[in-house]
Amino acid sequence: MQYKTDPPRLQAATDWPATREEGLQRLSDFVDRAGSHYAAERNYDFGPEQRTNVSVLSPYIRHRLISEAEVAAEVIAAHGLSASEKFIQEVCWRTYWKGWLESRPAIWDRYVQDVVHLKNADAQNDLMQQVRVACAGETGIACFDAWARELVETGYLHNHARMWFASIWIFTLKLPWQLGADFFMTHLLDGDPASNTLSWRWMCGLHTRGKTYLARSSNISEFTRGRFPQTERLAPFAEALTDDGQLENAQPVKPRKKLPSGDVVLLVTDEDLNPETLTFDDARVRSVVMLSGLEHGVTYAPRVTRFKSAARLDARARGARQFWCTFENLDCSDRHAAERLVQLANGLPFVCAEIPVGPTRAAFEPMLDVLNAQGLAVHFVRRDWDDAFWPHASNGFFQLKSKIPSVLQRLGISG
Ligand SMILES: Cc1cc2nc3c(=O)[nH]c(=O)nc-3n(C[C@H](O)[C@H](O)[C@H](O)COP(=O)(O)OP(=O)(O)OC[C@H]3O[C@@H](n4cnc5c(N)ncnc54)[C@H](O)[C@@H]3O)c2cc1C
């Protein structure tokens, strides 16, 4: 098969320019291979220089530099849904995790509390020393150590490597899953509160109750094409963890609301850096405020912070071409940020792309209280994709999966 670009560009998966243009280019490069090639090859981890069998779109989708809907539309236009079903389902795993966590925000709050508790309670003792050894890639388990270093050095791991890594972390090294999830959140360019936390919970049998994932030497050898031929010391079985199932009681996701008509101030967060493709009903954007520093419960590695800052700059440049109005930057970690936002509102209501459950929302909520106390409303814009899929995400993935064709049709995405 002829691909649109030369392999060297496709292999450059260790370099991550944080622009929408780069995300669109990666999508265009990958689209030919999103059908049967992806279905057959996606589980192989050939190493950081050879990512041609997966899309490496996750940092772009995570910050919505490109959207799930755009990705699905392009892939389905090229292959039809049937031939690209596997790829579309993977994109929908992301949507499923987002929708599932949205209806169970307590899971995120508990995870953040657990991380703080584990780090503080064990600051002096053996556990944190073992965690440091694991994160430094010094356990003596060659594949695990290589992935720990790859994550820190590149900001990315292949999906299968994430699964093996998490399994070894939990079942072989017997470390708390929350600290592994925290290590991922710190270093992954695509670190996402829903996909990450819930994938780690899934690994230890907390999502599909009792169903765990065990990393096996033969499987690692096969799917790394012999890069790690023999892994010793792996746990022979993976016993499911248990926790307080009450946290899982789902609250219905709030319905989408119509925006006010008239002038508004647009707030842009790292959760959706594509303001120019939002729909605002009858609202008119009079000014834009780019928010940074909304990070409650996570600490990002410098590489991740740089990616987010560059992506924000890119969003600002695109937004400036679209909206022709004043732009302000606001660092929300500044203690006067809420007051400044009140000034910037100039009496107008705010609109903002929906901020899903996670560190950004947790950091924004206290500011929201201040704004509301000043009589300033913030109206959240939910994208059609989320609005259509999230109602199907409250139970298992297979419920949502069965709805993919009909929801895509409703969204006008069909081959
Ligand atoms: C323990 C663990 C932690 C993870 N943490 C994250 C995370 O923080 N952020 C994140 O985006 N993904 C996470 N994933 C899911 C998955 O590993 C990555 O989305 C995928 O590896 C990204 O590479 P890609 O863009 O080449 O994916 P592709 O295989 O090309 O898939 C296309 C897109 O679909 C989505 N996707 C694919 N697989 C999954 C999946 N299993 N779950 C959710 N979405 C998926 C991603 O947006 C991805 O960009 C995690 C998986 C595990 C097992």
Coordinates of C-alpha atoms and ligand atoms in Angstrom, one line a residue:
M1 CA 0.0 0.0 0.0
Q2 CA 1.2 3.6 -0.8
Y3 CA 1.1 5.9 2.2
K4 CA 0.7 9.6 2.0
T5 CA 4.1 10.5 3.5
D6 CA 7.4 8.9 3.8
P7 CA 8.1 6.6 6.8
P8 CA 10.7 8.8 8.5
R9 CA 8.0 11.4 9.2
L10 CA 5.6 8.7 10.4
Q11 CA 8.3 7.4 12.7
A12 CA 8.9 10.7 14.4
A13 CA 6.7 9.8 17.4
T14 CA 9.2 11.1 19.9
D15 CA 8.7 14.7 18.9
W16 CA 5.4 16.3 19.7
P17 CA 4.8 19.8 18.3
A18 CA 1.8 21.1 20.2
T19 CA -0.4 22.5 17.4
R20 CA -3.7 21.7 15.8
E21 CA -1.9 21.6 12.5
E22 CA 0.4 18.8 13.7
G23 CA -2.6 16.9 15.0
L24 CA -4.4 17.2 11.6
Q25 CA -1.1 16.2 9.8
R26 CA -0.8 13.1 12.0
L27 CA -4.4 12.2 11.3
S28 CA -3.8 12.6 7.6
D29 CA -0.6 10.6 7.7
F30 CA -2.4 7.8 9.6
V31 CA -5.8 7.6 8.0
D32 CA -4.8 5.0 5.3
R33 CA -3.7 2.6 8.0
A34 CA -6.7 3.1 10.3
G35 CA -8.6 0.2 8.7
S36 CA -7.5 -3.5 8.5
H37 CA -3.8 -2.5 9.1
Y38 CA -4.7 -1.0 12.5
A39 CA -6.9 -3.9 13.4
A40 CA -4.1 -6.4 12.7
E41 CA -1.1 -4.5 14.0
R42 CA -2.2 -2.2 16.7
N43 CA -1.2 -4.4 19.6
Y44 CA 2.5 -4.5 18.6
D45 CA 4.8 -2.2 20.5
F46 CA 7.8 -1.9 18.1
G47 CA 9.5 0.7 20.3
P48 CA 9.5 4.5 20.4
E49 CA 10.9 5.1 17.0
Q50 CA 8.4 2.9 15.2
R51 CA 4.8 4.0 15.9
T52 CA 3.4 3.6 12.4
N53 CA 0.9 0.9 13.6
V54 CA -1.0 3.3 15.9
S55 CA -2.1 6.9 15.3
V56 CA -0.1 8.7 18.1
L57 CA -2.9 11.2 18.2
S58 CA -3.7 10.9 21.9
P59 CA -2.0 14.2 23.2
Y60 CA -3.9 16.1 20.4
I61 CA -7.3 14.4 21.2
R62 CA -6.8 14.8 24.9
H63 CA -6.5 18.6 24.6
R64 CA -9.0 18.6 21.9
L65 CA -6.5 20.2 19.5
I66 CA -8.4 17.8 17.2
S67 CA -11.7 16.3 18.2
E68 CA -12.9 12.7 18.4
A69 CA -15.6 13.7 15.8
E70 CA -13.0 15.0 13.3
V71 CA -10.9 11.8 13.7
A72 CA -13.9 9.5 13.3
A73 CA -15.3 11.4 10.3
E74 CA -12.0 11.3 8.4
V75 CA -11.3 7.6 9.1
I76 CA -14.9 6.6 8.3
A77 CA -14.8 8.6 5.1
A78 CA -11.7 6.7 4.0
H79 CA -12.7 3.2 5.1
G80 CA -16.4 3.0 6.0
L81 CA -17.3 2.1 9.6
S82 CA -17.2 -1.6 9.1
A83 CA -13.5 -1.7 8.0
S84 CA -12.4 0.9 10.6
E85 CA -14.6 -0.5 13.4
K86 CA -11.6 -1.4 15.6
F87 CA -10.1 2.1 15.4
I88 CA -13.4 3.8 16.0
Q89 CA -14.1 1.6 19.0
E90 CA -10.7 2.6 20.5
V91 CA -11.6 6.3 20.1
C92 CA -14.9 5.5 21.8
W93 CA -13.1 3.9 24.7
R94 CA -11.9 7.4 25.5
T95 CA -15.5 8.7 25.2
Y96 CA -16.7 5.9 27.4
W97 CA -14.2 6.6 30.2
K98 CA -15.0 10.4 30.0
G99 CA -18.7 9.8 30.2
W100 CA -18.4 7.1 33.0
L101 CA -16.3 9.4 35.2
E102 CA -18.6 12.3 34.5
S103 CA -21.4 10.5 36.3
R104 CA -19.1 9.4 39.2
P105 CA -17.0 12.4 40.1
A106 CA -16.3 10.9 43.6
I107 CA -14.0 8.4 41.9
W108 CA -11.6 11.2 40.9
D109 CA -11.8 12.9 44.3
R110 CA -11.0 9.7 46.1
Y111 CA -8.1 8.9 43.8
V112 CA -6.6 12.4 44.5
Q113 CA -7.0 11.9 48.2
D114 CA -5.5 8.5 48.1
V115 CA -2.4 9.8 46.2
V116 CA -1.9 12.6 48.8
H117 CA -2.4 10.1 51.7
L118 CA 0.0 7.5 50.3
K119 CA 2.7 10.0 49.6
N120 CA 2.4 11.7 53.0
A121 CA 1.9 8.7 55.2
D122 CA 4.8 6.8 53.6
A123 CA 7.1 9.7 52.9
Q124 CA 9.8 8.3 55.1
N125 CA 9.4 4.6 54.7
D126 CA 10.0 1.8 52.3
L127 CA 7.0 2.2 50.1
M128 CA 8.0 5.5 48.6
Q129 CA 11.6 4.3 48.1
Q130 CA 10.2 1.3 46.1
V131 CA 8.1 3.7 44.1
R132 CA 11.2 5.8 43.3
V133 CA 13.1 2.7 42.2
A134 CA 10.2 1.7 39.9
C135 CA 9.8 5.2 38.4
A136 CA 13.5 5.5 37.8
G137 CA 13.5 2.2 35.9
E138 CA 15.7 0.4 38.4
T139 CA 13.7 -2.7 39.3
G140 CA 15.9 -5.1 37.3
I141 CA 12.8 -6.1 35.2
A142 CA 14.2 -5.1 31.8
C143 CA 10.9 -4.3 30.0
F144 CA 9.4 -2.5 32.9
D145 CA 12.6 -0.4 33.4
A146 CA 12.7 0.4 29.7
W147 CA 9.0 1.6 29.7
A148 CA 9.6 3.7 32.9
R149 CA 12.4 5.5 31.1
E150 CA 10.6 5.7 27.8
L151 CA 7.6 7.4 29.6
V152 CA 9.8 10.0 31.3
E153 CA 11.9 10.6 28.2
T154 CA 9.1 10.8 25.5
G155 CA 5.8 11.5 27.3
Y156 CA 4.2 8.5 25.6
L157 CA 3.8 4.7 25.9
H158 CA 2.1 2.3 23.6
N159 CA -1.3 1.0 24.9
H160 CA 0.0 -2.5 25.4
A161 CA 3.1 -1.3 27.2
R162 CA 0.8 0.8 29.5
M163 CA -1.1 -2.4 30.3
W164 CA 2.0 -4.5 30.9
F165 CA 3.5 -1.8 33.0
A166 CA 0.4 -1.3 35.1
S167 CA 0.0 -5.0 35.6
I168 CA 3.7 -5.4 36.7
W169 CA 3.4 -2.4 39.0
I170 CA 0.3 -3.8 40.7
F171 CA 0.7 -7.5 40.8
T172 CA 4.5 -8.1 40.6
L173 CA 5.9 -5.1 42.5
K174 CA 2.7 -4.9 44.6
L175 CA 2.7 -1.1 44.6
P176 CA -0.5 0.9 45.1
W177 CA -2.2 1.5 41.7
Q178 CA -2.9 5.1 42.6
L179 CA 0.9 5.9 42.7
G180 CA 1.3 4.2 39.3
A181 CA -1.6 6.3 37.9
D182 CA 0.0 9.4 39.4
F183 CA 3.4 8.6 37.7
F184 CA 1.5 8.3 34.4
M185 CA -0.4 11.5 34.9
T186 CA 2.8 13.4 35.7
H187 CA 4.6 12.3 32.5
L188 CA 2.1 11.3 29.8
L189 CA 1.4 14.1 27.3
D190 CA -2.0 12.6 26.9
G191 CA -2.5 12.2 30.7
D192 CA -6.2 12.2 31.2
P193 CA -8.1 11.9 34.5
A194 CA -10.7 9.6 33.0
S195 CA -8.7 7.4 30.6
N196 CA -5.8 7.0 33.0
T197 CA -7.5 6.6 36.4
L198 CA -10.2 4.3 35.0
S199 CA -7.7 2.2 33.0
W200 CA -5.6 1.7 36.1
R201 CA -8.8 0.7 38.1
W202 CA -9.7 -1.6 35.3
M203 CA -6.3 -3.3 35.4
C204 CA -6.8 -4.2 39.1
G205 CA -10.3 -5.5 38.8
L206 CA -12.1 -2.4 40.3
H207 CA -13.9 -1.4 37.1
T208 CA -15.2 -4.7 35.7
R209 CA -15.4 -6.3 39.2
G210 CA -13.0 -9.1 39.6
K211 CA -11.6 -8.9 36.0
T212 CA -7.9 -8.2 36.1
Y213 CA -5.0 -8.1 33.5
L214 CA -2.0 -10.3 34.0
A215 CA 1.3 -9.4 32.1
R216 CA 2.9 -12.6 30.8
S217 CA 6.4 -13.0 29.5
S218 CA 5.4 -14.8 26.3
N219 CA 2.9 -12.1 25.4
I220 CA 5.4 -9.3 26.0
S221 CA 8.0 -11.1 23.9
E222 CA 5.5 -11.7 21.0
F223 CA 4.0 -8.2 20.9
T224 CA 7.4 -6.4 21.3
R225 CA 8.7 -8.7 18.5
G226 CA 11.3 -10.1 20.8
R227 CA 12.7 -6.8 22.1
F228 CA 12.1 -8.3 25.6
P229 CA 12.5 -12.1 24.9
Q230 CA 12.3 -13.4 28.5
T231 CA 10.9 -11.6 31.5
E232 CA 11.5 -13.3 34.8
R233 CA 10.0 -12.6 38.2
L234 CA 6.5 -11.7 36.8
A235 CA 3.6 -12.5 39.1
P236 CA 1.9 -15.8 38.1
F237 CA -1.6 -14.6 38.9
A238 CA -3.5 -11.3 39.3
E239 CA -5.9 -11.3 42.2
A240 CA -8.5 -8.5 41.9
L241 CA -8.4 -5.7 44.4
T242 CA -11.5 -4.5 46.2
D243 CA -12.6 -1.1 47.4
D244 CA -15.7 0.9 48.5
G245 CA -18.2 0.1 45.7
Q246 CA -20.5 2.9 47.0
L247 CA -18.4 5.4 45.1
E248 CA -19.6 4.0 41.9
N249 CA -23.2 5.0 42.2
A250 CA -23.8 6.9 39.0
Q251 CA -25.4 10.4 39.0
P252 CA -27.1 11.2 35.7
V253 CA -24.9 13.6 33.7
K254 CA -26.6 17.1 33.6
P255 CA -28.4 17.8 30.4
R256 CA -26.9 20.3 28.0
K257 CA -28.3 23.8 28.3
K258 CA -28.9 26.5 25.7
L259 CA -26.5 29.4 25.9
P260 CA -27.6 33.0 26.5
S261 CA -28.0 35.3 23.5
G262 CA -26.0 38.5 23.3
D263 CA -22.4 39.3 24.2
V264 CA -20.3 36.9 26.2
V265 CA -16.7 36.4 27.4
L266 CA -15.2 33.1 26.2
L267 CA -13.0 31.2 28.7
V268 CA -10.6 28.7 27.2
T269 CA -9.0 25.9 29.3
D270 CA -6.6 23.1 28.4
E271 CA -9.5 20.7 28.3
D272 CA -10.6 22.1 24.9
L273 CA -8.1 24.1 22.9
N274 CA -10.2 24.3 19.8
P275 CA -12.4 27.3 20.6
E276 CA -13.0 28.2 16.9
T277 CA -15.0 25.0 16.4
L278 CA -17.4 25.5 19.3
T279 CA -21.0 26.5 18.6
F280 CA -22.3 29.4 20.6
D281 CA -26.0 29.5 19.7
D282 CA -26.9 33.2 19.6
A283 CA -24.1 34.3 21.9
R284 CA -21.5 36.7 20.5
V285 CA -17.9 36.4 21.8
R286 CA -16.7 39.9 22.8
S287 CA -13.5 38.9 24.4
V288 CA -11.5 35.7 25.2
V289 CA -9.6 34.7 28.4
M290 CA -7.0 31.9 28.1
L291 CA -6.9 30.2 31.5
S292 CA -3.7 28.4 32.7
G293 CA -2.7 27.1 36.1
L294 CA -5.8 25.0 36.7
E295 CA -4.2 21.9 38.1
H296 CA -5.6 20.5 41.3
G297 CA -4.3 17.2 42.4
V298 CA -1.7 16.6 39.7
T299 CA 1.9 17.7 39.2
Y300 CA 3.0 17.7 35.5
A301 CA 6.5 17.0 34.3
P302 CA 8.2 20.0 32.5
R303 CA 7.6 18.3 29.2
V304 CA 3.9 18.1 29.8
T305 CA 3.7 21.7 31.0
R306 CA 5.6 22.8 27.9
F307 CA 3.2 20.9 25.7
K308 CA 0.2 22.5 27.3
S309 CA 1.7 26.0 27.2
A310 CA 2.5 25.6 23.5
A311 CA -0.9 24.2 22.7
R312 CA -2.5 27.2 24.5
L313 CA -0.5 29.6 22.4
D314 CA -1.6 27.8 19.3
A315 CA -5.2 27.9 20.4
R316 CA -4.8 31.6 21.1
A317 CA -3.4 32.3 17.6
R318 CA -6.2 30.3 16.0
G319 CA -8.8 32.0 18.2
A320 CA -7.5 35.4 17.3
R321 CA -8.1 34.8 13.6
Q322 CA -11.6 33.6 14.3
F323 CA -13.0 36.0 16.9
W324 CA -11.3 39.4 16.2
C325 CA -11.6 40.5 19.8
T326 CA -9.4 41.1 22.8
F327 CA -7.5 38.2 24.3
E328 CA -6.2 38.0 27.8
N329 CA -4.1 35.3 29.6
L330 CA -4.9 34.5 33.2
D331 CA -2.8 32.3 35.5
C332 CA -5.4 30.9 37.8
S333 CA -2.8 29.8 40.3
D334 CA -2.5 33.5 41.2
R335 CA -4.5 34.2 44.3
H336 CA -6.1 37.3 42.8
A337 CA -7.2 35.4 39.6
A338 CA -10.9 35.2 40.5
E339 CA -11.0 39.0 41.2
R340 CA -9.2 39.6 37.9
L341 CA -11.8 37.4 36.1
V342 CA -14.6 39.5 37.6
Q343 CA -13.0 42.6 36.2
L344 CA -12.5 41.0 32.8
A345 CA -16.1 40.0 32.6
N346 CA -17.1 43.6 32.6
G347 CA -20.6 42.5 33.6
L348 CA -21.0 40.0 30.8
P349 CA -21.7 36.3 31.3
F350 CA -19.0 33.7 30.5
V351 CA -19.1 30.8 28.1
C352 CA -16.6 27.9 28.3
A353 CA -16.2 24.5 26.7
E354 CA -17.3 21.9 29.2
I355 CA -14.7 21.1 31.8
P356 CA -15.0 17.4 32.5
V357 CA -14.2 15.8 35.9
G358 CA -10.5 16.1 36.8
P359 CA -7.8 18.5 37.8
T360 CA -9.0 21.4 35.7
R361 CA -12.6 21.3 37.0
A362 CA -11.4 20.8 40.6
A363 CA -9.2 23.9 40.3
F364 CA -11.8 26.0 38.6
E365 CA -14.7 25.2 40.9
P366 CA -13.6 27.6 43.7
M367 CA -13.3 30.4 41.1
L368 CA -16.7 29.5 39.8
D369 CA -18.1 30.1 43.3
V370 CA -16.5 33.5 43.4
L371 CA -18.0 34.4 40.0
N372 CA -21.4 33.1 40.9
A373 CA -21.3 35.1 44.2
Q374 CA -20.7 38.2 42.1
G375 CA -23.8 37.4 40.0
L376 CA -21.6 36.2 37.0
A377 CA -22.8 33.1 35.3
V378 CA -20.6 30.6 33.5
H379 CA -22.4 28.7 30.7
F380 CA -20.7 25.5 29.6
V381 CA -20.8 24.3 26.0
R382 CA -20.9 20.6 25.5
R383 CA -19.8 19.2 22.2
D384 CA -22.3 17.2 20.2
W385 CA -20.1 14.1 20.4
D386 CA -20.1 14.0 24.2
D387 CA -23.8 14.9 24.4
A388 CA -24.7 12.0 22.1
F389 CA -22.4 9.4 23.6
W390 CA -22.3 10.1 27.3
P391 CA -25.8 8.9 28.1
H392 CA -24.6 5.4 26.9
A393 CA -21.5 5.4 29.1
S394 CA -23.1 4.8 32.5
N395 CA -22.6 1.0 32.6
G396 CA -20.2 -1.3 30.7
F397 CA -18.3 -0.3 27.5
F398 CA -20.3 -2.9 25.5
Q399 CA -23.5 -0.9 26.0
L400 CA -21.9 2.2 24.4
K401 CA -20.2 0.0 21.7
S402 CA -23.5 -1.3 20.5
K403 CA -24.7 2.3 20.0
I404 CA -21.8 3.5 17.9
P405 CA -23.4 3.1 14.5
S406 CA -26.6 4.8 15.5
V407 CA -24.9 7.6 17.4
L408 CA -22.5 8.3 14.5
Q409 CA -25.4 8.4 12.1
R410 CA -27.2 10.9 14.4
L411 CA -24.0 13.0 14.4
G412 CA -23.9 12.9 10.6
I413 CA -20.7 10.8 10.6
S414 CA -21.2 7.8 8.3
G415 CA -19.3 6.2 5.5
Ligands
LIG1 C1 -2.9 2.0 32.4 C2 -3.4 2.8 31.2 C3 -3.4 4.2 31.3 C4 -3.8 5.0 30.2 N1 -3.8 6.3 30.3 C5 -4.3 7.1 29.3 C6 -4.3 8.5 29.4 O1 -3.9 9.1 30.4 N2 -4.7 9.2 28.3 C7 -5.2 8.6 27.2 O2 -5.5 9.3 26.2 N3 -5.2 7.3 27.1 C8 -4.7 6.5 28.1 N4 -4.7 5.1 27.9 C9 -5.3 4.5 26.7 C10 -4.4 4.3 25.6 O3 -3.2 3.6 26.0 C11 -3.9 5.5 24.8 O4 -5.0 6.3 24.5 C12 -3.2 5.1 23.5 O5 -2.1 4.3 23.8 C13 -2.7 6.4 22.8 O6 -2.0 6.1 21.7 P1 -2.5 6.4 20.2 O7 -3.0 7.8 20.1 O8 -1.5 5.9 19.2 O9 -3.8 5.4 20.2 P2 -4.5 4.7 19.0 O10 -4.5 3.2 19.2 O11 -4.1 5.2 17.7 O12 -6.1 5.1 19.2 C14 -6.7 6.3 18.7 C15 -7.2 7.2 19.9 O13 -8.2 6.4 20.6 C16 -8.1 6.7 22.0 N5 -7.8 5.4 22.7 C17 -7.2 4.4 22.1 N6 -7.1 3.3 23.0 C18 -7.7 3.8 24.1 C19 -8.0 3.2 25.4 N7 -7.7 1.9 25.7 N8 -8.6 3.9 26.3 C20 -9.0 5.2 26.1 N9 -8.8 5.8 24.9 C21 -8.1 5.1 23.9 C22 -7.0 7.7 22.2 O14 -7.6 9.0 22.2 C23 -6.2 7.5 21.0 O15 -5.4 8.6 20.6 C24 -4.3 4.3 29.0 C25 -4.3 2.9 28.9 C26 -3.8 2.2 30.0 C27 -3.8 0.7 29.9

